[in-house]
XYZ file of N, CA and C in Angstrom:
708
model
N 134.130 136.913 113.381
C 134.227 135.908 112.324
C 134.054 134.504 112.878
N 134.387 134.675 114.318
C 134.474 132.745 114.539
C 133.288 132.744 115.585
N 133.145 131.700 115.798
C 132.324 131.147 116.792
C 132.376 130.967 117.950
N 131.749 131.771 118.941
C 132.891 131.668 120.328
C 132.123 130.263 120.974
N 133.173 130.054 122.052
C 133.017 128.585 122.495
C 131.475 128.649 123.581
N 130.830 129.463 123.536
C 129.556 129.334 124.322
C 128.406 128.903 123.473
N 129.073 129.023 122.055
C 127.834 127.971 121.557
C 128.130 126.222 121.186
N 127.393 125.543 121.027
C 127.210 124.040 121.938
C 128.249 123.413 120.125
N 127.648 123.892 118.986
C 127.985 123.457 118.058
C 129.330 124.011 117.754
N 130.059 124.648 118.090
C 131.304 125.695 117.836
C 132.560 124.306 118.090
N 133.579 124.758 117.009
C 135.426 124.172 117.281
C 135.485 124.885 118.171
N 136.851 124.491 118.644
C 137.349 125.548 119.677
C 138.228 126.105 118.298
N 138.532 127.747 119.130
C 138.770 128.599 118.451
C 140.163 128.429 117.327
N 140.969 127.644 118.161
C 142.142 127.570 116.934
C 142.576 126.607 116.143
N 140.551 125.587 116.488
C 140.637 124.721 115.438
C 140.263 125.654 114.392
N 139.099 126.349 114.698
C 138.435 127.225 113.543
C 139.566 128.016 112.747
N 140.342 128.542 113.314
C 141.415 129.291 112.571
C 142.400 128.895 111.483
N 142.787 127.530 112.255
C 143.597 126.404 111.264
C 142.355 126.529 110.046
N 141.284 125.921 110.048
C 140.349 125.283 109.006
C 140.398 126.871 108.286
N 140.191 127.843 108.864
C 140.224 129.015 107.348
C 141.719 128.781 106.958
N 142.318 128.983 107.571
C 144.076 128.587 106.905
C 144.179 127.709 105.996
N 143.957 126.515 106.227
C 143.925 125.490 104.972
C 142.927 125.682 104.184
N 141.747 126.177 104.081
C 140.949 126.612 103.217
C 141.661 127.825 102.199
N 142.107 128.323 102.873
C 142.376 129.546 102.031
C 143.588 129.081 101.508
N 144.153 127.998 101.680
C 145.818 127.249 101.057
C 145.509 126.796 99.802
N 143.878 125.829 100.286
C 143.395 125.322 99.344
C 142.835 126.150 97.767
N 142.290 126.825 98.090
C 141.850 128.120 97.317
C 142.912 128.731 96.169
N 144.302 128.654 97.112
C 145.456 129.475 96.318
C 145.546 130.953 97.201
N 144.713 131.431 97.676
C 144.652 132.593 98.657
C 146.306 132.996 99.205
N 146.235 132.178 100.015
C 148.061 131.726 100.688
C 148.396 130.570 99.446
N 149.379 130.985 98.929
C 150.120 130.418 98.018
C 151.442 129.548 98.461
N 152.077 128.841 97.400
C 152.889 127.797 97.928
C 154.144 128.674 98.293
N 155.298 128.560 99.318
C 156.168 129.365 99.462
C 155.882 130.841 99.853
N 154.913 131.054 100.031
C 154.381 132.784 100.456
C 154.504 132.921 102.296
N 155.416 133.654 102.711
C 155.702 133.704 103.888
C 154.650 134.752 104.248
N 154.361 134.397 106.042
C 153.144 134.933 106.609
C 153.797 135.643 107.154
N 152.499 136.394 107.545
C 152.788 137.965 108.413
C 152.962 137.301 109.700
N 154.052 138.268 110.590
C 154.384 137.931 111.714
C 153.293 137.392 112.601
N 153.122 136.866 113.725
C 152.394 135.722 114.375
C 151.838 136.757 115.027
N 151.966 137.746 115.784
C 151.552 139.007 116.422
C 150.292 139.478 115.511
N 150.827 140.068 114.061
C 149.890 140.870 113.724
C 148.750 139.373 112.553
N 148.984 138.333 112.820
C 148.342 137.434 112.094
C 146.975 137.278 113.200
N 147.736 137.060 114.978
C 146.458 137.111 116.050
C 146.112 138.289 115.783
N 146.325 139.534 115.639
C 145.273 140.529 116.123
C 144.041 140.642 114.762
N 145.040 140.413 113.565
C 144.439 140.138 112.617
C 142.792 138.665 112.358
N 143.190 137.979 113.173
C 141.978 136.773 113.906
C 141.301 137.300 115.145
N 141.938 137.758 115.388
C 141.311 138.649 116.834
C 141.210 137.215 117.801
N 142.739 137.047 118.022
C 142.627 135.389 118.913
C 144.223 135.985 119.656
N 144.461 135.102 120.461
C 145.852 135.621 121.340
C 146.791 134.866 120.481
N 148.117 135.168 120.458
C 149.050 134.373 120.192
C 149.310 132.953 120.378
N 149.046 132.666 121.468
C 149.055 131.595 122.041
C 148.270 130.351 121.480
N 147.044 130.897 121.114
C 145.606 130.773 119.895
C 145.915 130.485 118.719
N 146.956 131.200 118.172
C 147.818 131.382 117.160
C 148.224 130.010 116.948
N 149.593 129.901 117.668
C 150.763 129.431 117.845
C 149.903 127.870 117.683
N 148.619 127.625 118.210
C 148.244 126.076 118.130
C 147.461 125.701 116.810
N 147.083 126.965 116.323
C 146.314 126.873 114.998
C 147.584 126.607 114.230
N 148.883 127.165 113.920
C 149.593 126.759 113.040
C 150.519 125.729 113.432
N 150.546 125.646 114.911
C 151.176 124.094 114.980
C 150.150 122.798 113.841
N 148.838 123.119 113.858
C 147.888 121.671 112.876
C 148.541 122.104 111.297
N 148.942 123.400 111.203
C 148.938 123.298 109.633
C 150.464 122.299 109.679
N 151.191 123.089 110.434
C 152.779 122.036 109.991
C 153.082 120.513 110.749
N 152.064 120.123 111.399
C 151.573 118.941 111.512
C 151.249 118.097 110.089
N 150.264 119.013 109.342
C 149.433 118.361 108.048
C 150.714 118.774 107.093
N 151.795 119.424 107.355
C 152.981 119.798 106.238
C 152.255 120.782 104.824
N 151.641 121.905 105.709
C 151.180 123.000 105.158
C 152.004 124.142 105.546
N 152.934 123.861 106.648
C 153.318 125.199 107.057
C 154.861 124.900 107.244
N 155.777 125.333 106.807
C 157.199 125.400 107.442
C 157.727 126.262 108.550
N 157.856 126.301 109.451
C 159.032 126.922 110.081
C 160.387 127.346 110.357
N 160.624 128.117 109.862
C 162.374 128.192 109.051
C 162.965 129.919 110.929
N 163.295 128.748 111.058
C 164.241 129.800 112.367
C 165.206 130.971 112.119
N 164.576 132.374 112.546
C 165.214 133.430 112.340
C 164.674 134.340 110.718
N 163.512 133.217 110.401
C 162.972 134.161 109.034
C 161.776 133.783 108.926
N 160.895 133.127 109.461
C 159.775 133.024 109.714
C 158.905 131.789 109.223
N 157.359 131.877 109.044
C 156.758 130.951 108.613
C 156.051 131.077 107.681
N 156.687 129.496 106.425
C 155.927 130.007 105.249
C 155.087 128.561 104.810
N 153.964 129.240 103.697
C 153.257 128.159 103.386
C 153.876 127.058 102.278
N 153.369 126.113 102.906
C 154.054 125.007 101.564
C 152.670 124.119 101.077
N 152.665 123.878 100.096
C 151.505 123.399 99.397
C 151.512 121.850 99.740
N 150.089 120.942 100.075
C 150.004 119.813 100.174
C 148.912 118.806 100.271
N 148.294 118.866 98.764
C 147.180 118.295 98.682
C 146.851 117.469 99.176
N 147.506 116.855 99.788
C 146.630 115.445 100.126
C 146.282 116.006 101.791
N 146.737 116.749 102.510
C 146.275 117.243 103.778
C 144.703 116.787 103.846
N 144.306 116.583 104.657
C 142.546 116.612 105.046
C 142.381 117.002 105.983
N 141.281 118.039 106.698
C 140.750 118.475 107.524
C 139.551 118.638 107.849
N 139.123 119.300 109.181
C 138.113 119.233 109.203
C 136.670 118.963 108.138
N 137.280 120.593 107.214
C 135.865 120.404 106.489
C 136.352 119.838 105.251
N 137.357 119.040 104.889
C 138.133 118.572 103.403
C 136.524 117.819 102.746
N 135.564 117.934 103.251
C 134.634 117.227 102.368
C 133.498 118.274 101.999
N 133.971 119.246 102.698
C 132.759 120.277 102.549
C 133.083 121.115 100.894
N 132.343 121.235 99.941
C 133.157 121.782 98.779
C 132.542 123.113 98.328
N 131.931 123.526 99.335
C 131.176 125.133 98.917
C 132.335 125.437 99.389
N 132.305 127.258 98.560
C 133.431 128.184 99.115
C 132.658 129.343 98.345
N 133.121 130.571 99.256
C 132.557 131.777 98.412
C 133.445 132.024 97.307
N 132.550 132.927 96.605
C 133.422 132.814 94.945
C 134.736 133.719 94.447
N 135.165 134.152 96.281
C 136.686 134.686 96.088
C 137.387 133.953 96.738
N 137.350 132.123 97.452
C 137.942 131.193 97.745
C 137.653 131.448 99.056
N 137.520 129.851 99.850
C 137.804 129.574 101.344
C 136.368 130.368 101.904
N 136.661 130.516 103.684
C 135.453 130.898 104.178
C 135.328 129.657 105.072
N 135.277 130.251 106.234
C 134.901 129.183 107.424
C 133.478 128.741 107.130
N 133.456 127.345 107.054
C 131.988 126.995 107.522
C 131.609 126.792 108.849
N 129.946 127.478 108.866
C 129.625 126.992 110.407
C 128.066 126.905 110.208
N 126.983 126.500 110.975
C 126.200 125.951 110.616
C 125.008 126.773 111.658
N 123.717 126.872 111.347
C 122.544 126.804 112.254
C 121.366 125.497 112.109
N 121.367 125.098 112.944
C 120.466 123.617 113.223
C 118.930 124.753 112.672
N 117.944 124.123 111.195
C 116.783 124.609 111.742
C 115.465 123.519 112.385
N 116.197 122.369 112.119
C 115.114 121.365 112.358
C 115.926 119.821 112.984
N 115.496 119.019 113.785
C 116.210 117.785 113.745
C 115.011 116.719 114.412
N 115.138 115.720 113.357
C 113.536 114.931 113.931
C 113.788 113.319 113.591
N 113.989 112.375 114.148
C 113.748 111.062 113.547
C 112.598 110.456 112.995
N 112.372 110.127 112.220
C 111.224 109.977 111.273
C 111.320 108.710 110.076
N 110.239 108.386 109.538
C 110.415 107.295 108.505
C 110.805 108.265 106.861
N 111.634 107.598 106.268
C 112.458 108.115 105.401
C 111.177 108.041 104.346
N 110.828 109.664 103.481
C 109.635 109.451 102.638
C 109.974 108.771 101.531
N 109.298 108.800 100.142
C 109.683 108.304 99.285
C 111.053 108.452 98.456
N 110.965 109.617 98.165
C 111.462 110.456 97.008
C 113.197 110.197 97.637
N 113.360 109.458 98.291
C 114.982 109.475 98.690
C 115.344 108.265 97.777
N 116.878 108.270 97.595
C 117.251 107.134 97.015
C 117.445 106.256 98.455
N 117.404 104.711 97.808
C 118.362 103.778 99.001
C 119.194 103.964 99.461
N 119.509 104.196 101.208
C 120.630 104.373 101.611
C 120.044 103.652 102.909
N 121.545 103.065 103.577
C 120.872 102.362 104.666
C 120.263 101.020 104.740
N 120.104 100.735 105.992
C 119.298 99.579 106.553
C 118.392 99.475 106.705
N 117.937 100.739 107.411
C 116.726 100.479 108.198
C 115.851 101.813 107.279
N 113.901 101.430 107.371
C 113.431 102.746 107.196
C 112.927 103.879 107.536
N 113.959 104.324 108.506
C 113.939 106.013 109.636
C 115.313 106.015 109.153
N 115.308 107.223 109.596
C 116.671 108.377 109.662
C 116.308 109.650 110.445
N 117.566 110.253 111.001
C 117.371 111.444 111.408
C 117.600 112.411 110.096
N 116.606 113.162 110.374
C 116.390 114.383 109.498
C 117.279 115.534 109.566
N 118.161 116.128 109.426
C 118.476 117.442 109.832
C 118.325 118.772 108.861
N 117.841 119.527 108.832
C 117.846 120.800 108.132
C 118.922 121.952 109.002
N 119.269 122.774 108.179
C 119.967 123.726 108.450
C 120.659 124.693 107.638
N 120.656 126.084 107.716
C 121.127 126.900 106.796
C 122.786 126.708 107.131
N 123.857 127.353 106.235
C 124.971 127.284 106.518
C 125.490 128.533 105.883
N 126.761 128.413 106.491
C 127.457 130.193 106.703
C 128.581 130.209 105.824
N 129.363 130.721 105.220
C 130.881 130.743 104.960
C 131.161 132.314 105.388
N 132.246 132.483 106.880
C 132.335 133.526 107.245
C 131.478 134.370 107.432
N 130.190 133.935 107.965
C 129.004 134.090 108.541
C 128.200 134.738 107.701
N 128.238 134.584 106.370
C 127.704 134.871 104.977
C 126.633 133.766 104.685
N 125.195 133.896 105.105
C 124.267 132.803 104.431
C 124.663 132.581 103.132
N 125.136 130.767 102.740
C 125.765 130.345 101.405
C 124.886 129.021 101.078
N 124.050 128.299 102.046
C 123.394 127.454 101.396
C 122.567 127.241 102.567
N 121.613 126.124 101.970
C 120.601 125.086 102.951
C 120.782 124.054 102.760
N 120.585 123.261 103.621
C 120.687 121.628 103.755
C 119.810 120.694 104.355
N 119.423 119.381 103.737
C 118.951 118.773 104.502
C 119.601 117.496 104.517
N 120.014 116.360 105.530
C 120.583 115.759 105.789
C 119.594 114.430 106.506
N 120.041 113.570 105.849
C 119.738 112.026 106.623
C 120.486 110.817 106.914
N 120.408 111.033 108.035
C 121.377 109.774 108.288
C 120.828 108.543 108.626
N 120.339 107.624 108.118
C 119.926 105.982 108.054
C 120.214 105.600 110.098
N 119.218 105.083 110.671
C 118.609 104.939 111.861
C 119.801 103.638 112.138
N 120.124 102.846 111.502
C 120.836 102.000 112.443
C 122.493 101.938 112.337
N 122.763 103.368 111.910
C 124.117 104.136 112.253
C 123.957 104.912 113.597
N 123.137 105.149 113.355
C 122.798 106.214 114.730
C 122.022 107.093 115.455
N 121.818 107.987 116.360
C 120.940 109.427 116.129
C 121.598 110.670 117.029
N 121.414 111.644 116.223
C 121.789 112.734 116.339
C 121.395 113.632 117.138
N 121.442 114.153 118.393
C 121.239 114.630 119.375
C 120.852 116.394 119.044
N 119.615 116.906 119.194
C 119.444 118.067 118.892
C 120.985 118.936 119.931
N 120.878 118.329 120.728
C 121.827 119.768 122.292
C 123.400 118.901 121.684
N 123.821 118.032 121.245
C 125.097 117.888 120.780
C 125.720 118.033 119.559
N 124.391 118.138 118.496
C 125.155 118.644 117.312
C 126.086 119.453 116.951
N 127.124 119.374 116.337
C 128.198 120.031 115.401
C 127.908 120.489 114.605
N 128.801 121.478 113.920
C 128.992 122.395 113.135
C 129.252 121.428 111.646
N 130.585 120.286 112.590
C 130.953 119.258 111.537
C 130.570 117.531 111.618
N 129.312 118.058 111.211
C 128.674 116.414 111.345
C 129.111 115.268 111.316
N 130.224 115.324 110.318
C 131.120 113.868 110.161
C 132.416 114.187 111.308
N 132.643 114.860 112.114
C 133.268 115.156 113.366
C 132.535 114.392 114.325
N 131.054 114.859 114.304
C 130.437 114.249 115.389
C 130.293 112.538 115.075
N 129.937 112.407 113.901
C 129.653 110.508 113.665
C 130.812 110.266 114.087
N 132.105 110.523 113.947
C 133.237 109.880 114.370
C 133.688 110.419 116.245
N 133.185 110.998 116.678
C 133.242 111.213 118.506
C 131.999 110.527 118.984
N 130.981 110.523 118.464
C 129.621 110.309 118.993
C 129.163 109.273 118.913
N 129.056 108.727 117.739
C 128.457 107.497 117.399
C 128.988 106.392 116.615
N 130.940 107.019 116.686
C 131.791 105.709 116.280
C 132.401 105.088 114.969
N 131.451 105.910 114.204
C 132.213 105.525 112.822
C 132.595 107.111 112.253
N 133.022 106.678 110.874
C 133.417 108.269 110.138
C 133.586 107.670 108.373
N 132.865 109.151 107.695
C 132.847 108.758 106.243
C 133.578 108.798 106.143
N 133.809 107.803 105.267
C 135.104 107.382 104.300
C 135.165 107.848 102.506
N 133.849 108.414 102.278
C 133.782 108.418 100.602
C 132.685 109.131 100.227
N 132.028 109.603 99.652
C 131.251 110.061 99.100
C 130.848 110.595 97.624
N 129.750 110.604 96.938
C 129.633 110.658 96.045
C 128.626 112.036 95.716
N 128.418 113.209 94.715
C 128.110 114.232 94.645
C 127.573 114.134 93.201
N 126.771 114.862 93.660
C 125.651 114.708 91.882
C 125.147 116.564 91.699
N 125.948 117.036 91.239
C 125.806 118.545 91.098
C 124.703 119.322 89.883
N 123.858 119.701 90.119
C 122.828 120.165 89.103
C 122.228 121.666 89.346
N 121.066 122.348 88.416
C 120.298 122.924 89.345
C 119.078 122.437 89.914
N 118.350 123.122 91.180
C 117.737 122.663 91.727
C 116.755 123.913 92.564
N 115.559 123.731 92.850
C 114.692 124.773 93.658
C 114.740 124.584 94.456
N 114.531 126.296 95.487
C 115.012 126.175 96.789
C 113.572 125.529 97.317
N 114.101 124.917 98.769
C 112.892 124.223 98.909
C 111.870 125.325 99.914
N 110.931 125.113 99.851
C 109.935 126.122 100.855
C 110.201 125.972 102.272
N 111.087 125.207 102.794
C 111.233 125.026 104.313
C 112.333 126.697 104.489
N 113.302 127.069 103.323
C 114.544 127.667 103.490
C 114.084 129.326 104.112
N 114.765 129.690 105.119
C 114.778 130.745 106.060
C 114.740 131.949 104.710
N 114.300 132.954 105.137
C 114.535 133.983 104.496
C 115.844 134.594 104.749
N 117.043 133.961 105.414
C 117.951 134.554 105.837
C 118.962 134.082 104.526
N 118.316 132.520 103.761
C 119.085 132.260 102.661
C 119.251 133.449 101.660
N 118.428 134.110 101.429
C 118.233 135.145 100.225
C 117.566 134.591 98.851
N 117.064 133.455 98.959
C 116.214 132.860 97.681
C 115.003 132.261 97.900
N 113.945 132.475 97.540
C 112.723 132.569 97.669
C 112.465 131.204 96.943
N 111.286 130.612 97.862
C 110.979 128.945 97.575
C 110.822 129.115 96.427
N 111.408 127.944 95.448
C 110.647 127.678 93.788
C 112.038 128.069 93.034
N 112.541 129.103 93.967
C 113.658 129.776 92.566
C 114.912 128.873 92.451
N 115.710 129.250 91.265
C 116.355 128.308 90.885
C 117.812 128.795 91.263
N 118.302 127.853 91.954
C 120.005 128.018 92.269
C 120.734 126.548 92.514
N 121.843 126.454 92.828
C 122.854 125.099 92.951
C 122.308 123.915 93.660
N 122.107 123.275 93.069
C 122.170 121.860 93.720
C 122.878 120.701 93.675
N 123.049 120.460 95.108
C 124.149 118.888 95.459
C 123.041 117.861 95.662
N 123.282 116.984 95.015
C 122.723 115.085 96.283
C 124.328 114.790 96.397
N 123.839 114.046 97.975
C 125.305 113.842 98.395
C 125.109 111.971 98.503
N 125.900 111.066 98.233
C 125.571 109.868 99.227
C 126.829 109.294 99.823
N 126.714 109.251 101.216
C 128.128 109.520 102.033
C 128.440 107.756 102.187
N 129.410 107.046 102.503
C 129.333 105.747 102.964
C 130.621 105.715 104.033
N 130.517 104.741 105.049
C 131.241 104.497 106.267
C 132.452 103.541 106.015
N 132.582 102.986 106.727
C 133.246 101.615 106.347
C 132.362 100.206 105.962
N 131.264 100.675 105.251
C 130.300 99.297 104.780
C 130.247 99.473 103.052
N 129.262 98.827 102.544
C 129.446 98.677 101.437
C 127.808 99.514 100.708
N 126.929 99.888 101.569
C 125.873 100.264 101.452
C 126.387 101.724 102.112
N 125.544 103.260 101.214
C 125.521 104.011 101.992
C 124.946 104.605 103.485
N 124.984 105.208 104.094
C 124.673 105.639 105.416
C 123.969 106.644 105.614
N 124.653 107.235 104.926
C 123.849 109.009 104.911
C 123.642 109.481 103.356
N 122.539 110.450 102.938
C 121.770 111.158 101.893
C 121.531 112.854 102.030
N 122.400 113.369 101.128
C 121.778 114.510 101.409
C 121.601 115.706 100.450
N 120.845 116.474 100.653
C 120.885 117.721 99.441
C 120.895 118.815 99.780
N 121.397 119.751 99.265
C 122.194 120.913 99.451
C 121.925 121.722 98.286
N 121.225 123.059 98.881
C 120.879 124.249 97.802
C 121.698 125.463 98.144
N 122.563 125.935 96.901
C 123.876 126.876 97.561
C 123.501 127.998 96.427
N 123.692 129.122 96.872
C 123.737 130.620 96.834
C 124.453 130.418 95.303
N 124.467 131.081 94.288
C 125.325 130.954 93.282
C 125.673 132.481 93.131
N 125.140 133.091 93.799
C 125.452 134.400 93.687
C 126.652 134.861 95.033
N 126.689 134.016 95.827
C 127.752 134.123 97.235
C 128.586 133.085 96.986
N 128.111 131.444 96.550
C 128.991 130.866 96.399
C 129.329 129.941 95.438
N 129.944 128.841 95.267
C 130.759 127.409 94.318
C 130.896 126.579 94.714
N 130.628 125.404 94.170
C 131.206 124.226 94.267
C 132.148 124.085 93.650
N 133.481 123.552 94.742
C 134.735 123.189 93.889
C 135.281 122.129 94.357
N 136.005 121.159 93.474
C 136.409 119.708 93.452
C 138.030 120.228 92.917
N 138.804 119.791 93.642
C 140.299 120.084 93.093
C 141.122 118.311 92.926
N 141.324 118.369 92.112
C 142.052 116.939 91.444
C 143.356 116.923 91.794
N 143.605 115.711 92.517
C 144.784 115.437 93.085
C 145.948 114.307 92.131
């Protein structure tokens, strides 16, 4: 299910574990007050050591997702406002949660064509394409641009979690974003591994992300499986 650490884009492992945990909190999956299975059969159940364990749920009761009650165990406590890794990512398969993780299929700096809205300063951006996984379930395609005088994106350092990397790599981190949900055709670049054939019709996102400026930074669109997965927005 997870990503082992020999690939370049991978969390380490008990970040990945935390992020299905709060995903699946988020979801309702693990419910508020629902005590977990012992820590033993929760690792073998992740197929991670205890130890693996023990640091993945130290982040949830850090974020005050998880209680620890001595001599009766650990239970979930509900807490929307938590954010994590992927708190901006809003696909999920359509029985809740699902690790996201990503395959790079393209990454190119280039002059931004027409058909984009304004975002940015300058006119290049890095390009990125890439299919994406929930629990290693092809659930969408993406293409991504990020405006040239934020930064550029390193084919051998990319992440899984792009706005992870703008904030280690190149110094800033979104702060906001805006989502324009419709349908939309898959585009002819998309792998046959998506399961939808160029032209046909399934989910579409435009995304426009902004930093700490007043102009956006990044643009992007996103074609998701409607048959694997959802877009969901939960109101706080």
């Amino acid at each position: 299910m997870y990503e082992r650490q020999d690939s370049p884009a991978a969390l380490p492992i008990y970040a990945q574990v935390s992020e299905v945990l709060i995903r699946e909190i988020a979801a309702g999956r693990l419910a508020d007050g629902q005590r977990l299975p012992p820590e033993r059969q929760m690792a073998a159940t992740h197929q991670v050591t205890v130890r693996t364990l023990r640091k993945s749920l130290k982040i949830l009761e850090e974020k005050g997702l998880l209680e620890r009650i001595q001599g009766s165990g650990n239970y979930v406590r509900s807490n929307p406002a938590a954010q994590s890794i992927y708190s901006m990512f809003r696909i999920e398969l359509l029985a809740g949660g699902g690790l996201p993780t990503a395959k790079f299929l393209d990454i190119t700096t280039c002059e931004k064509p027409s058909d984009l809205p304004e975002f940015g300063t300058s006119t290049r951006g890095t390009r990125m394409r890439r299919l994406r996984f929930l629990n290693k379930v092809p659930a969408a395609v993406e293409e991504i641009w990020l405006d040239a005088d934020s930064g550029t994106v390193l084919a051998e350092q990319a992440s899984d979690s792009l706005y992870r990397y703008y904030q280690v790599k190149l110094g800033f981190w979104i702060s906001r974003a805006e989502d324009y949900v419709s349908i939309g055709q898959t585009p002819d670049w998309a792998p046959p591994e998506f399961g939808k054939s160029a032209g046909q019709a399934t989910g579409f996102i435009e995304r426009l992300s902004w930093e700490q400026k007043p102009h956006p930074v990044e643009y992007s669109r996103t074609w998701f499986d409607t048959d694997t997965a959802r877009y969901v927005q939960r109101l706080k």
